[in-house]
Coordinates of C-alpha atoms in Angstrom, one line a residue:
Chain A
M1 CA -11.3 23.3 -49.3
K2 CA -14.7 21.9 -47.6
K3 CA -16.0 22.0 -50.5
I4 CA -13.9 20.2 -52.7
F5 CA -14.0 17.6 -49.7
V6 CA -17.4 17.3 -49.8
I7 CA -17.8 16.3 -53.5
F8 CA -15.2 13.6 -52.5
L9 CA -17.3 12.4 -49.9
I10 CA -20.8 12.3 -52.7
I11 CA -18.5 10.5 -54.8
L12 CA -17.9 7.7 -52.3
I13 CA -21.3 7.2 -51.3
L14 CA -22.7 7.2 -55.0
S15 CA -19.8 4.6 -55.7
I16 CA -21.5 2.5 -52.6
S17 CA -25.5 3.5 -53.2
L18 CA -25.7 3.9 -56.9
P19 CA -25.0 0.1 -58.0
L20 CA -27.5 -1.2 -55.1
L21 CA -30.0 1.7 -56.1
N22 CA -29.6 0.5 -59.5
M23 CA -29.7 -3.6 -58.5
F24 CA -33.2 -2.8 -56.1
L25 CA -34.6 -0.7 -59.6
K26 CA -33.9 -3.6 -62.4
V27 CA -35.7 -6.1 -59.7
S28 CA -39.8 -6.5 -60.2
V29 CA -42.1 -6.9 -57.2
Q30 CA -43.3 -9.8 -59.2
D31 CA -39.5 -11.3 -59.2
L32 CA -39.3 -10.4 -55.6
I33 CA -42.6 -12.0 -54.4
K34 CA -41.7 -14.6 -56.5
T35 CA -38.9 -15.2 -55.1
L36 CA -39.5 -14.4 -51.5
L37 CA -41.9 -17.6 -52.1
D38 CA -38.7 -19.7 -53.4
E39 CA -38.3 -22.1 -50.3
E40 CA -34.7 -23.1 -52.0
V41 CA -34.0 -19.2 -51.2
T42 CA -35.8 -18.2 -47.5
K43 CA -33.5 -21.2 -46.5
S44 CA -31.1 -20.5 -47.6
I45 CA -31.1 -17.4 -46.1
F46 CA -32.2 -18.2 -42.4
L47 CA -29.5 -20.4 -42.6
T48 CA -26.7 -17.7 -43.7
L49 CA -28.5 -15.5 -40.4
R50 CA -27.9 -18.8 -38.7
A51 CA -24.9 -20.1 -39.2
S52 CA -23.2 -16.7 -38.2
L53 CA -25.4 -16.2 -35.5
W54 CA -23.4 -19.4 -34.1
S55 CA -20.2 -18.2 -35.5
T56 CA -20.6 -14.7 -33.5
S57 CA -22.1 -16.5 -30.6
A58 CA -18.5 -18.9 -30.4
A59 CA -16.8 -15.9 -30.7
L60 CA -17.9 -14.1 -27.7
I61 CA -17.3 -16.6 -25.7
V62 CA -13.8 -17.2 -26.2
G63 CA -12.9 -13.6 -27.9
V64 CA -14.1 -11.1 -24.9
P65 CA -11.4 -13.0 -22.3
A66 CA -9.1 -12.9 -25.4
S67 CA -9.6 -9.3 -26.2
Y68 CA -9.5 -8.2 -22.3
I69 CA -6.1 -9.8 -21.9
L70 CA -4.7 -8.1 -25.0
A71 CA -5.9 -4.8 -23.7
R72 CA -5.0 -5.2 -20.5
H73 CA -1.8 -6.8 -20.6
N74 CA 1.3 -6.4 -21.9
F75 CA 3.4 -9.8 -22.8
F76 CA 6.0 -10.8 -24.9
G77 CA 5.2 -11.8 -28.2
K78 CA 1.5 -9.9 -27.7
R79 CA 2.1 -8.1 -30.8
I80 CA 2.9 -11.6 -33.0
L81 CA -0.4 -12.5 -31.5
E82 CA -2.3 -9.5 -32.5
G83 CA -1.0 -9.7 -35.9
I84 CA -2.1 -13.5 -36.3
I85 CA -5.8 -12.1 -35.3
D86 CA -5.3 -10.0 -38.1
I87 CA -4.4 -12.6 -40.7
P88 CA -7.9 -13.6 -42.1
V89 CA -8.7 -9.8 -42.7
I90 CA -5.7 -9.9 -45.3
V91 CA -5.8 -13.5 -47.1
P92 CA -8.1 -14.2 -49.3
H93 CA -10.9 -15.8 -47.9
T94 CA -10.6 -19.0 -50.6
A95 CA -7.3 -19.2 -49.3
A96 CA -8.8 -19.3 -45.7
G97 CA -11.3 -21.7 -46.5
I98 CA -8.1 -24.3 -48.2
A99 CA -6.1 -23.6 -45.2
L100 CA -9.5 -25.0 -42.9
L101 CA -10.2 -27.9 -45.2
T102 CA -6.6 -28.6 -44.5
V103 CA -7.0 -28.8 -41.0
L104 CA -10.4 -29.9 -41.1
G105 CA -11.4 -32.3 -43.9
R106 CA -12.1 -35.9 -44.4
R107 CA -8.6 -36.2 -45.0
S108 CA -6.8 -34.2 -42.2
L109 CA -5.2 -35.7 -38.9
F110 CA -8.9 -34.5 -37.2
G111 CA -10.8 -35.9 -39.6
E112 CA -8.8 -38.9 -39.5
I113 CA -8.6 -39.0 -35.5
T114 CA -12.0 -38.6 -34.9
G115 CA -13.4 -40.1 -38.0
I116 CA -15.6 -36.5 -38.3
S117 CA -16.0 -34.7 -41.1
I118 CA -18.2 -31.6 -40.7
M119 CA -17.5 -30.3 -44.1
G120 CA -20.8 -29.9 -46.3
T121 CA -22.5 -29.0 -42.9
E122 CA -24.0 -25.7 -40.9
T123 CA -20.9 -26.4 -38.5
A124 CA -18.3 -26.0 -41.5
I125 CA -20.3 -23.1 -42.4
S126 CA -20.1 -21.3 -39.2
V127 CA -16.2 -22.0 -38.4
G128 CA -15.7 -20.5 -42.6
M129 CA -17.5 -17.5 -41.2
F130 CA -15.9 -17.5 -37.7
F131 CA -11.9 -17.5 -39.5
V132 CA -13.0 -14.9 -41.5
S133 CA -14.8 -12.5 -38.9
V134 CA -13.9 -13.0 -35.6
P135 CA -11.0 -10.3 -36.1
F136 CA -13.6 -7.5 -36.5
L137 CA -14.9 -8.5 -32.7
I138 CA -12.1 -9.0 -31.1
N139 CA -10.5 -5.6 -32.7
Q140 CA -13.8 -3.8 -31.3
V141 CA -13.8 -5.1 -28.0
K142 CA -10.4 -5.1 -27.5
T143 CA -10.4 -1.0 -28.2
G144 CA -13.4 -0.8 -25.8
F145 CA -11.5 -2.6 -23.2
R146 CA -8.7 -0.3 -23.4
L147 CA -10.5 2.9 -23.1
I148 CA -11.8 2.2 -20.3
D149 CA -10.0 3.5 -17.3
E150 CA -8.3 1.0 -14.9
R151 CA -9.0 2.3 -11.5
Y152 CA -11.9 1.2 -12.1
E153 CA -10.8 -2.3 -11.9
K154 CA -8.4 -1.3 -8.7
V155 CA -11.5 0.3 -7.6
A156 CA -13.2 -2.8 -7.4
Y157 CA -10.4 -4.6 -6.1
T158 CA -10.0 -2.8 -3.1
L159 CA -13.9 -3.0 -2.4
G160 CA -12.7 -6.8 -2.3
A161 CA -13.6 -7.9 -5.4
T162 CA -11.8 -10.6 -7.2
P163 CA -10.2 -10.4 -10.4
F164 CA -13.6 -12.6 -11.7
Q165 CA -15.9 -10.4 -10.1
T166 CA -14.1 -7.1 -11.3
F167 CA -14.3 -8.9 -14.8
Y168 CA -18.2 -9.1 -15.2
K169 CA -19.1 -6.6 -12.9
V170 CA -17.1 -3.7 -13.9
S171 CA -15.3 -4.1 -16.9
L172 CA -17.7 -6.0 -18.9
P173 CA -20.8 -4.1 -18.3
L174 CA -18.4 -0.9 -19.2
V175 CA -17.7 -2.4 -23.4
K176 CA -20.9 -3.3 -23.4
K177 CA -21.8 -0.9 -26.3
S178 CA -18.1 -2.0 -27.9
I179 CA -19.5 -6.0 -27.3
M180 CA -22.6 -5.0 -29.5
S181 CA -21.5 -3.0 -32.1
G182 CA -18.7 -6.1 -32.5
S183 CA -20.6 -8.3 -32.3
I184 CA -23.0 -6.8 -34.9
M185 CA -19.9 -6.5 -37.4
M186 CA -18.8 -9.7 -37.4
W187 CA -22.3 -11.1 -37.9
A188 CA -23.0 -8.7 -40.9
R189 CA -19.3 -9.9 -41.8
G190 CA -20.1 -13.8 -41.8
I191 CA -23.7 -13.6 -43.7
S192 CA -21.5 -12.0 -46.3
E193 CA -18.6 -14.6 -46.4
F194 CA -18.2 -16.2 -49.4
G195 CA -15.3 -17.4 -50.4
A196 CA -14.4 -19.3 -47.7
V197 CA -17.5 -20.6 -47.1
V198 CA -17.6 -22.2 -50.8
I199 CA -14.8 -24.3 -50.1
L200 CA -15.9 -26.1 -46.8
A201 CA -19.5 -26.6 -47.7
Y202 CA -20.5 -25.7 -51.3
H203 CA -23.9 -27.2 -49.7
P204 CA -26.3 -26.7 -48.3
M205 CA -25.5 -23.3 -50.1
I206 CA -25.5 -19.9 -48.3
A207 CA -27.5 -17.0 -49.4
P208 CA -24.3 -16.0 -51.2
V209 CA -23.1 -19.0 -52.8
L210 CA -26.6 -19.2 -53.8
I211 CA -27.0 -16.1 -55.6
Y212 CA -23.9 -17.3 -56.9
D213 CA -25.0 -20.4 -58.3
R214 CA -28.2 -18.9 -59.7
Y215 CA -25.7 -16.8 -61.9
E216 CA -23.8 -19.3 -62.7
S217 CA -26.7 -21.8 -63.8
F218 CA -28.9 -19.4 -64.4
G219 CA -27.9 -15.9 -65.7
L220 CA -28.1 -12.4 -64.1
N221 CA -31.8 -12.0 -64.3
Y222 CA -32.0 -15.0 -61.6
A223 CA -29.2 -14.0 -59.4
R224 CA -30.7 -10.8 -59.2
P225 CA -33.9 -11.2 -56.9
V226 CA -31.7 -13.0 -54.3
A227 CA -29.2 -10.5 -53.7
V228 CA -32.0 -7.9 -53.3
L229 CA -33.9 -9.4 -51.0
L230 CA -30.7 -11.1 -49.2
I231 CA -29.3 -6.9 -48.7
T232 CA -33.0 -6.1 -48.2
I233 CA -32.9 -8.3 -45.1
C234 CA -29.8 -7.9 -43.2
L235 CA -30.1 -4.1 -43.9
I236 CA -33.4 -4.0 -42.0
V237 CA -31.8 -6.5 -39.6
F238 CA -28.5 -3.9 -39.3
I239 CA -30.9 -0.7 -38.8
V240 CA -33.2 -2.5 -36.2
L241 CA -29.5 -3.9 -34.1
R242 CA -27.9 -0.3 -34.5
F243 CA -31.4 1.6 -33.3
V244 CA -30.7 -1.1 -30.0
E245 CA -27.5 -0.8 -29.8
H246 CA -27.6 3.1 -29.5
K247 CA -30.7 2.9 -27.3
S248 CA -28.8 0.8 -25.1
G249 CA -26.4 3.6 -24.4
N250 CA -22.8 4.5 -24.6
N251 CA -19.3 3.0 -23.1
A252 CA -19.3 4.4 -20.0
K253 CA -15.6 6.5 -19.7
Chain B
M1 CA 1.2 -0.5 11.9
I2 CA 1.8 -0.3 8.1
E3 CA 5.8 -0.8 7.8
I4 CA 7.1 0.8 4.1
R5 CA 10.5 -1.2 3.7
N6 CA 12.7 -0.4 0.6
L7 CA 10.6 0.2 -1.7
N8 CA 11.7 0.2 -5.6
I9 CA 9.4 0.1 -8.6
K10 CA 10.0 1.2 -12.1
L11 CA 7.4 2.1 -14.2
G12 CA 8.0 3.1 -17.5
S13 CA 10.4 6.1 -17.3
F14 CA 9.3 6.7 -13.7
R15 CA 10.8 5.0 -10.4
L16 CA 10.5 4.5 -6.9
K17 CA 13.8 5.4 -5.2
N18 CA 14.2 3.2 -1.8
I19 CA 11.1 4.6 -0.1
S20 CA 10.7 3.9 3.6
F21 CA 8.3 5.0 6.1
E22 CA 5.7 3.9 8.8
V23 CA 2.3 4.7 9.3
K24 CA 1.0 4.1 13.4
E25 CA -2.4 2.7 13.8
G26 CA -5.2 5.5 13.7
E27 CA -2.8 8.1 12.1
Y28 CA -3.1 10.6 9.2
F29 CA -0.6 10.5 7.6
V30 CA 0.0 13.0 4.7
I31 CA 1.7 12.4 1.5
L32 CA 3.1 15.5 0.3
G33 CA 5.0 16.4 -3.4
P34 CA 4.6 17.4 -6.8
S35 CA 2.3 15.7 -9.8
G36 CA 4.7 13.3 -10.8
A37 CA 6.7 12.5 -7.8
G38 CA 5.1 9.2 -7.3
K39 CA 2.6 9.3 -4.4
T40 CA -0.4 7.9 -6.6
V41 CA 2.2 4.5 -7.1
I42 CA 2.9 4.6 -3.3
L43 CA -1.0 4.2 -2.4
E44 CA -1.4 1.3 -5.6
L45 CA 1.7 -0.2 -3.8
L46 CA 0.4 0.2 -0.6
A47 CA -3.4 -1.2 -1.5
G48 CA -1.8 -4.5 -3.3
L49 CA -2.9 -3.4 -7.3
I50 CA 0.9 -3.3 -8.1
K51 CA 3.6 -4.9 -6.4
P52 CA 7.6 -3.4 -5.9
D53 CA 10.1 -4.5 -7.9
K54 CA 11.9 -4.5 -4.6
G55 CA 11.1 -3.9 -1.0
K56 CA 8.7 -5.1 1.3
I57 CA 5.3 -3.4 2.8
S58 CA 4.1 -5.3 6.0
G59 CA 0.8 -4.4 8.5
I60 CA -1.5 -3.5 5.5
N61 CA -4.6 -5.6 4.7
S62 CA -5.5 -4.7 0.6
K63 CA -8.9 -6.2 1.2
K64 CA -9.0 -3.9 4.3
S65 CA -7.9 -0.2 2.6
A66 CA -10.5 1.8 0.5
L67 CA -8.8 3.8 -2.4
I68 CA -10.2 7.0 -3.4
Y69 CA -9.1 9.2 -6.6
Q70 CA -9.2 12.4 -7.4
D71 CA -11.6 11.7 -10.4
Y72 CA -13.5 9.7 -8.0
M73 CA -14.0 6.5 -10.6
L74 CA -17.5 5.9 -9.5
F75 CA -18.7 3.3 -11.7
P76 CA -20.8 4.8 -15.0
H77 CA -23.2 2.1 -15.1
L78 CA -23.5 2.2 -12.2
N79 CA -26.3 4.7 -10.0
V80 CA -25.6 6.1 -6.7
F81 CA -27.3 3.7 -4.3
K82 CA -25.6 0.5 -6.2
N83 CA -22.1 2.6 -6.2
I84 CA -22.4 2.7 -2.3
A85 CA -23.7 -1.2 -2.2
F86 CA -20.8 -2.2 -4.6
G87 CA -18.7 -3.9 -2.3
L88 CA -21.6 -4.8 0.4
N89 CA -22.4 -6.8 -2.7
I90 CA -19.2 -8.2 -3.6
K91 CA -19.6 -9.6 0.2
K92 CA -22.7 -10.8 0.0
E93 CA -24.3 -9.1 2.1
K94 CA -28.3 -9.2 2.5
K95 CA -30.3 -6.9 1.2
D96 CA -31.5 -6.0 4.1
T97 CA -28.4 -5.5 5.6
I98 CA -26.8 -3.3 2.7
K99 CA -29.9 -1.2 2.2
K100 CA -29.2 -0.3 5.8
I101 CA -25.7 0.6 5.6
V102 CA -26.0 2.6 1.9
T103 CA -28.9 4.5 3.9
E104 CA -27.1 5.0 7.0
T105 CA -23.5 5.9 5.3
A106 CA -25.6 8.3 2.7
A107 CA -27.1 9.9 5.6
K108 CA -23.5 10.9 7.0
L109 CA -22.7 12.3 3.9
D110 CA -25.4 14.5 3.1
I111 CA -26.4 12.2 0.0
S112 CA -29.3 10.7 0.8
H113 CA -31.3 12.8 -1.7
L114 CA -29.3 11.5 -4.4
L115 CA -29.3 8.0 -4.2
N116 CA -31.3 7.2 -7.3
R117 CA -29.4 9.8 -9.0
D118 CA -27.3 9.0 -12.3
I119 CA -23.6 9.0 -11.8
L120 CA -23.1 11.3 -14.8
N121 CA -25.1 13.8 -13.1
L122 CA -23.4 14.9 -10.0
S123 CA -21.4 17.5 -9.2
G124 CA -17.9 17.0 -8.5
G125 CA -18.4 17.6 -5.1
E126 CA -21.4 15.2 -5.0
S127 CA -19.3 12.6 -6.6
Q128 CA -16.8 12.7 -4.1
R129 CA -19.1 12.0 -1.3
V130 CA -20.2 9.2 -3.1
A131 CA -16.8 7.8 -3.5
I132 CA -16.3 8.1 0.1
A133 CA -19.3 6.7 0.7
R134 CA -18.2 3.7 -1.5
A135 CA -15.5 3.5 0.5
S136 CA -16.1 3.7 3.7
A137 CA -19.8 1.2 3.0
V138 CA -17.3 -1.5 2.8
D139 CA -15.9 -0.2 7.2
P140 CA -12.3 -0.2 5.8
L141 CA -9.3 0.0 7.9
V142 CA -7.2 2.0 6.1
Y143 CA -8.4 4.8 3.5
L144 CA -5.9 5.8 0.6
L145 CA -6.9 9.0 -0.4
D146 CA -5.2 10.2 -3.6
E147 CA -5.4 13.9 -3.9
P148 CA -9.2 13.4 -3.5
T149 CA -9.8 17.2 -3.4
A150 CA -7.7 17.9 -6.8
A151 CA -10.5 18.3 -9.1
L152 CA -12.9 20.7 -6.7
D153 CA -13.1 24.4 -6.4
I154 CA -12.2 25.8 -3.1
N155 CA -15.3 26.0 -1.1
T156 CA -16.4 22.3 -2.3
R157 CA -12.4 21.0 -1.1
K158 CA -13.3 22.5 2.5
G159 CA -16.4 20.7 2.7
I160 CA -14.5 17.5 1.8
L161 CA -11.0 17.9 3.5
E162 CA -13.9 18.3 6.9
L163 CA -15.3 14.9 5.8
F164 CA -12.1 13.5 6.2
K165 CA -11.2 14.9 9.3
N166 CA -14.5 14.0 10.8
I167 CA -14.6 10.7 9.6
H168 CA -10.9 10.2 11.1
K169 CA -11.6 11.3 14.4
E170 CA -14.8 9.4 14.9
N171 CA -13.4 6.6 13.8
K172 CA -9.6 6.4 14.2
N173 CA -8.9 4.9 10.9
T174 CA -5.6 5.3 9.5
F175 CA -5.4 7.8 6.5
I176 CA -2.9 8.0 4.4
H177 CA -3.3 10.7 2.3
V178 CA -1.6 12.1 -0.9
T179 CA -1.6 15.8 -2.1
H180 CA 0.8 18.7 -3.6
N181 CA -1.5 21.0 -1.4
F182 CA 0.8 21.5 1.7
E183 CA -2.6 23.9 3.1
E184 CA -4.3 20.3 3.3
A185 CA -1.4 18.8 4.8
L186 CA -1.6 21.2 7.8
F187 CA -5.0 21.0 8.2
L188 CA -5.2 17.5 8.3
A189 CA -2.1 15.6 9.0
D190 CA -0.5 13.8 12.3
R191 CA 2.7 13.7 10.4
I192 CA 4.4 14.4 6.5
A193 CA 6.3 12.8 4.3
V194 CA 7.8 14.8 1.7
I195 CA 8.2 13.0 -1.7
K196 CA 10.2 14.2 -4.9
D197 CA 10.9 12.4 -8.1
G198 CA 10.6 9.1 -6.5
E199 CA 12.4 9.7 -3.3
M200 CA 11.5 10.7 0.2
I201 CA 13.1 13.9 1.0
Q202 CA 11.3 14.5 4.4
I203 CA 9.6 12.5 7.0
G204 CA 8.2 14.6 10.4
E205 CA 5.7 16.4 12.2
P206 CA 4.2 19.4 10.2
N207 CA 5.9 22.0 12.1
E208 CA 9.4 20.0 11.8
I209 CA 8.9 19.9 7.8
F210 CA 7.7 23.8 7.5
N211 CA 10.4 25.2 9.8
H212 CA 13.6 22.9 9.3
P213 CA 12.9 22.1 5.9
K214 CA 15.8 19.2 5.2
S215 CA 16.5 20.4 1.4
K216 CA 15.7 23.6 -0.9
F217 CA 13.0 21.7 -2.2
V218 CA 11.0 21.6 0.8
A219 CA 11.1 25.1 1.7
D220 CA 10.5 26.7 -1.6
F221 CA 7.7 23.6 -2.1
V222 CA 5.9 25.2 0.9
G223 CA 6.2 28.5 0.1
F224 CA 6.2 29.7 3.4
E225 CA 9.7 30.7 5.2
N226 CA 8.3 30.9 8.4
V227 CA 5.3 28.1 10.2
F228 CA 4.5 28.9 13.7
H229 CA 2.9 25.7 15.8
G230 CA 1.2 26.9 18.4
K231 CA -2.2 28.0 20.0
I232 CA -4.7 31.3 19.9
K233 CA -5.6 32.6 23.6
D234 CA -7.4 36.1 23.4
N235 CA -5.9 36.9 20.2
I236 CA -2.8 36.1 21.2
F237 CA -0.4 33.3 19.5
T238 CA 1.9 31.5 21.7
S239 CA 4.6 29.0 20.2
V240 CA 4.4 25.6 21.8
H241 CA 8.4 25.2 21.1
D242 CA 9.0 29.1 22.6
E243 CA 6.6 30.4 25.1
F244 CA 8.3 34.1 24.4
F245 CA 7.5 34.2 21.1
K246 CA 4.1 35.3 20.9
L247 CA 2.1 37.2 17.3
Y248 CA -1.2 39.3 17.6
L249 CA -3.6 37.9 15.4
P250 CA -7.2 38.6 15.4
S251 CA -9.0 35.2 15.9
E252 CA -10.6 32.8 17.4
N253 CA -9.7 30.6 20.9
T254 CA -7.4 27.5 19.3
N255 CA -4.5 25.2 21.0
N256 CA -4.0 23.8 17.5
I257 CA -3.0 26.2 15.1
Y258 CA -0.3 26.8 12.3
L259 CA 0.9 30.0 11.4
A260 CA 2.4 30.8 8.5
V261 CA 4.5 34.1 7.2
K262 CA 5.7 34.7 3.9
S263 CA 10.0 35.8 4.0
E264 CA 9.0 39.4 1.7
D265 CA 5.8 40.0 4.7
I266 CA 8.3 41.0 7.1
I267 CA 9.7 44.5 7.1
V268 CA 13.2 45.2 8.3
S269 CA 14.1 48.6 9.7
K270 CA 17.1 49.7 12.1
E271 CA 14.3 51.4 14.9
K272 CA 11.1 50.7 15.8
F273 CA 8.3 52.4 13.8
E274 CA 4.9 53.2 15.0
S275 CA 2.7 51.7 12.2
S276 CA -0.9 49.8 11.9
A277 CA 1.2 46.7 12.1
R278 CA 0.7 45.1 15.3
N279 CA 3.7 42.6 15.5
Q280 CA 7.1 44.1 16.1
F281 CA 9.8 41.8 17.2
K282 CA 14.0 42.5 18.1
G283 CA 16.2 40.0 16.3
I284 CA 19.4 39.3 15.7
V285 CA 21.0 38.4 12.2
D286 CA 22.2 34.8 12.7
E287 CA 22.8 33.9 8.8
V288 CA 22.8 35.5 5.7
I289 CA 22.2 33.6 2.3
H290 CA 22.5 35.1 -1.0
K291 CA 19.7 34.1 -3.1
L292 CA 19.3 34.9 -7.3
A293 CA 16.2 37.7 -6.8
N294 CA 17.2 38.8 -3.2
I295 CA 18.4 38.1 0.5
E296 CA 17.3 36.0 3.0
I297 CA 18.4 36.8 6.2
K298 CA 17.9 34.6 9.3
F299 CA 16.8 36.5 12.4
K300 CA 17.0 34.9 16.2
V301 CA 14.1 36.2 17.9
N302 CA 14.4 34.7 21.4
N303 CA 14.4 31.1 20.7
S304 CA 13.1 31.3 17.6
K305 CA 14.3 32.2 14.2
L306 CA 12.4 34.5 11.8
I307 CA 13.1 34.4 8.2
C308 CA 12.7 37.9 6.0
A309 CA 13.6 38.6 2.7
V310 CA 15.2 42.3 1.3
T311 CA 16.5 43.3 -2.2
K312 CA 20.5 43.7 -2.0
F313 CA 20.5 47.3 -2.9
S314 CA 18.5 47.7 1.1
F315 CA 20.7 44.9 2.2
E316 CA 23.4 47.1 1.5
E317 CA 22.5 50.0 2.8
M318 CA 21.2 48.7 5.9
Q319 CA 24.6 46.9 6.7
I320 CA 23.2 44.0 7.7
E321 CA 25.5 41.7 9.0
P322 CA 25.6 38.5 11.4
G323 CA 25.6 39.8 14.9
K324 CA 23.4 42.8 14.1
Q325 CA 19.9 43.6 15.8
F326 CA 17.0 44.6 13.5
W327 CA 13.8 45.6 14.0
L328 CA 11.2 42.6 12.1
T329 CA 7.7 44.2 11.4
F330 CA 4.4 42.2 10.3
K331 CA 1.1 43.1 9.6
S332 CA -1.2 40.8 10.7
S333 CA -3.2 40.3 7.8
S334 CA 0.2 38.7 6.4
I335 CA -0.6 35.4 8.6
K336 CA -1.9 32.5 7.4
A337 CA -3.8 30.8 9.4
F338 CA -4.2 26.9 9.2
P339 CA -6.4 25.6 12.3
H340 CA -5.4 21.5 12.7

């Protein structure tokens, strides 16, 4: 049985790695250097990394306490709330973009009242990324909190800690790893987002939009080096982050 | 005095029903019962960690009571020193004060050499000592102990129990200790409460519980049908309740000891016989109780009672019936001693 299963595993790995590998092989070093020196490309890659960082940071601030509530407390309608948080994972992301546009666009209630339009700004990009990637962080951190024995918190209470002190002196350090891996997942998901962002902000162009734009305007050969560059940078960053995460130890059991 | 009145709580399929008891200041109170009887829930209620559905708890300040769990619950992200210092840090004590208290507490508990160690590298006994240190560093009025030795091997267990006894003796804190181990209860308790399926079955001093179990459950749970409270002088035990009831038991002199003998270990005979057994009594049959596996006979020996178990065969052959006199014999080595 093991042999057959291993074959399935190999098929799976190849189906992911072969297209990527093939694409890497099709790009010459000269093309890659030329792309690296292309200011539009580097700018858009940095914009992508940065916007996703903002959205992940915002998610950390609201998402970690929210995850804690979901993990620790049972209340009426909790299942529904959890379902709502998972919606962005299942809806088409262009649809998510349209939904956001309806709420945040120039003609929306928000736009009418505040006179602010975030369309076509870095903020819009971050909002789009937040919407589609926040479940990754919440679910990871929620699981982390759930796995922590509640009695650690109980001991802290009896030692005089307030609920807030207990949270940041005990619960939070114990889910450090979940928070880190959740953040990495969310950030990565944000970087790869196309559908929601392209509706909220075609310009300034994030890397996935730029890749699409170059493919549409100039064809495959022009889009490919940008894709290769983006993937390379992402891979390097993730490997570094995973390494840091691994070094920082495990979630306490 | 801590007072618990008509406590009721339902947690999932488990419920506590009308629990009432009092614990005096400075008392060592043991809650005895099998696992799943609701002992931990009572402690968490006392610590103010959960709220009862009904009932009242008074006389306990949850901020002044320390909870110690059987699996220690040491914070894994902090080393030994920081674990012990946790409560002091919360109180915002000065750094010097914290260092002083932690060092002193660690010295008292024999864990000074562990202060810089990681929690994950500690043995069970060491972990429990650190947990006790963490609790006692904040100088609690009440110790709430949740099966504190259940995860430890026998030798380590003894050390930890003695530790509780010493802390209790020295500081006169109130202790509420839950356990399923009746030896622990005999060793430590001023009073014992027996709990089963969320209900309090009996509360009293150890000899009351063991000699006059209110229900079969208590008796079975205890496992020893004969328990005597008294003192030992020159290898002779004298019961506090009956000065004529004496047992031979080679032992150090002590003023406070419990002895326990299983009913199966007592030989019933018509005549006195010579043997290596040093304890022989004349007893009169008081009551005969037919059980599934054997027959239990309550004998009156002076003002005390002895419960012996015999097979149905012996029972019939010896024509045992109330009012008849028999000799009861058991070896000193079948006596279990629990110094108190």
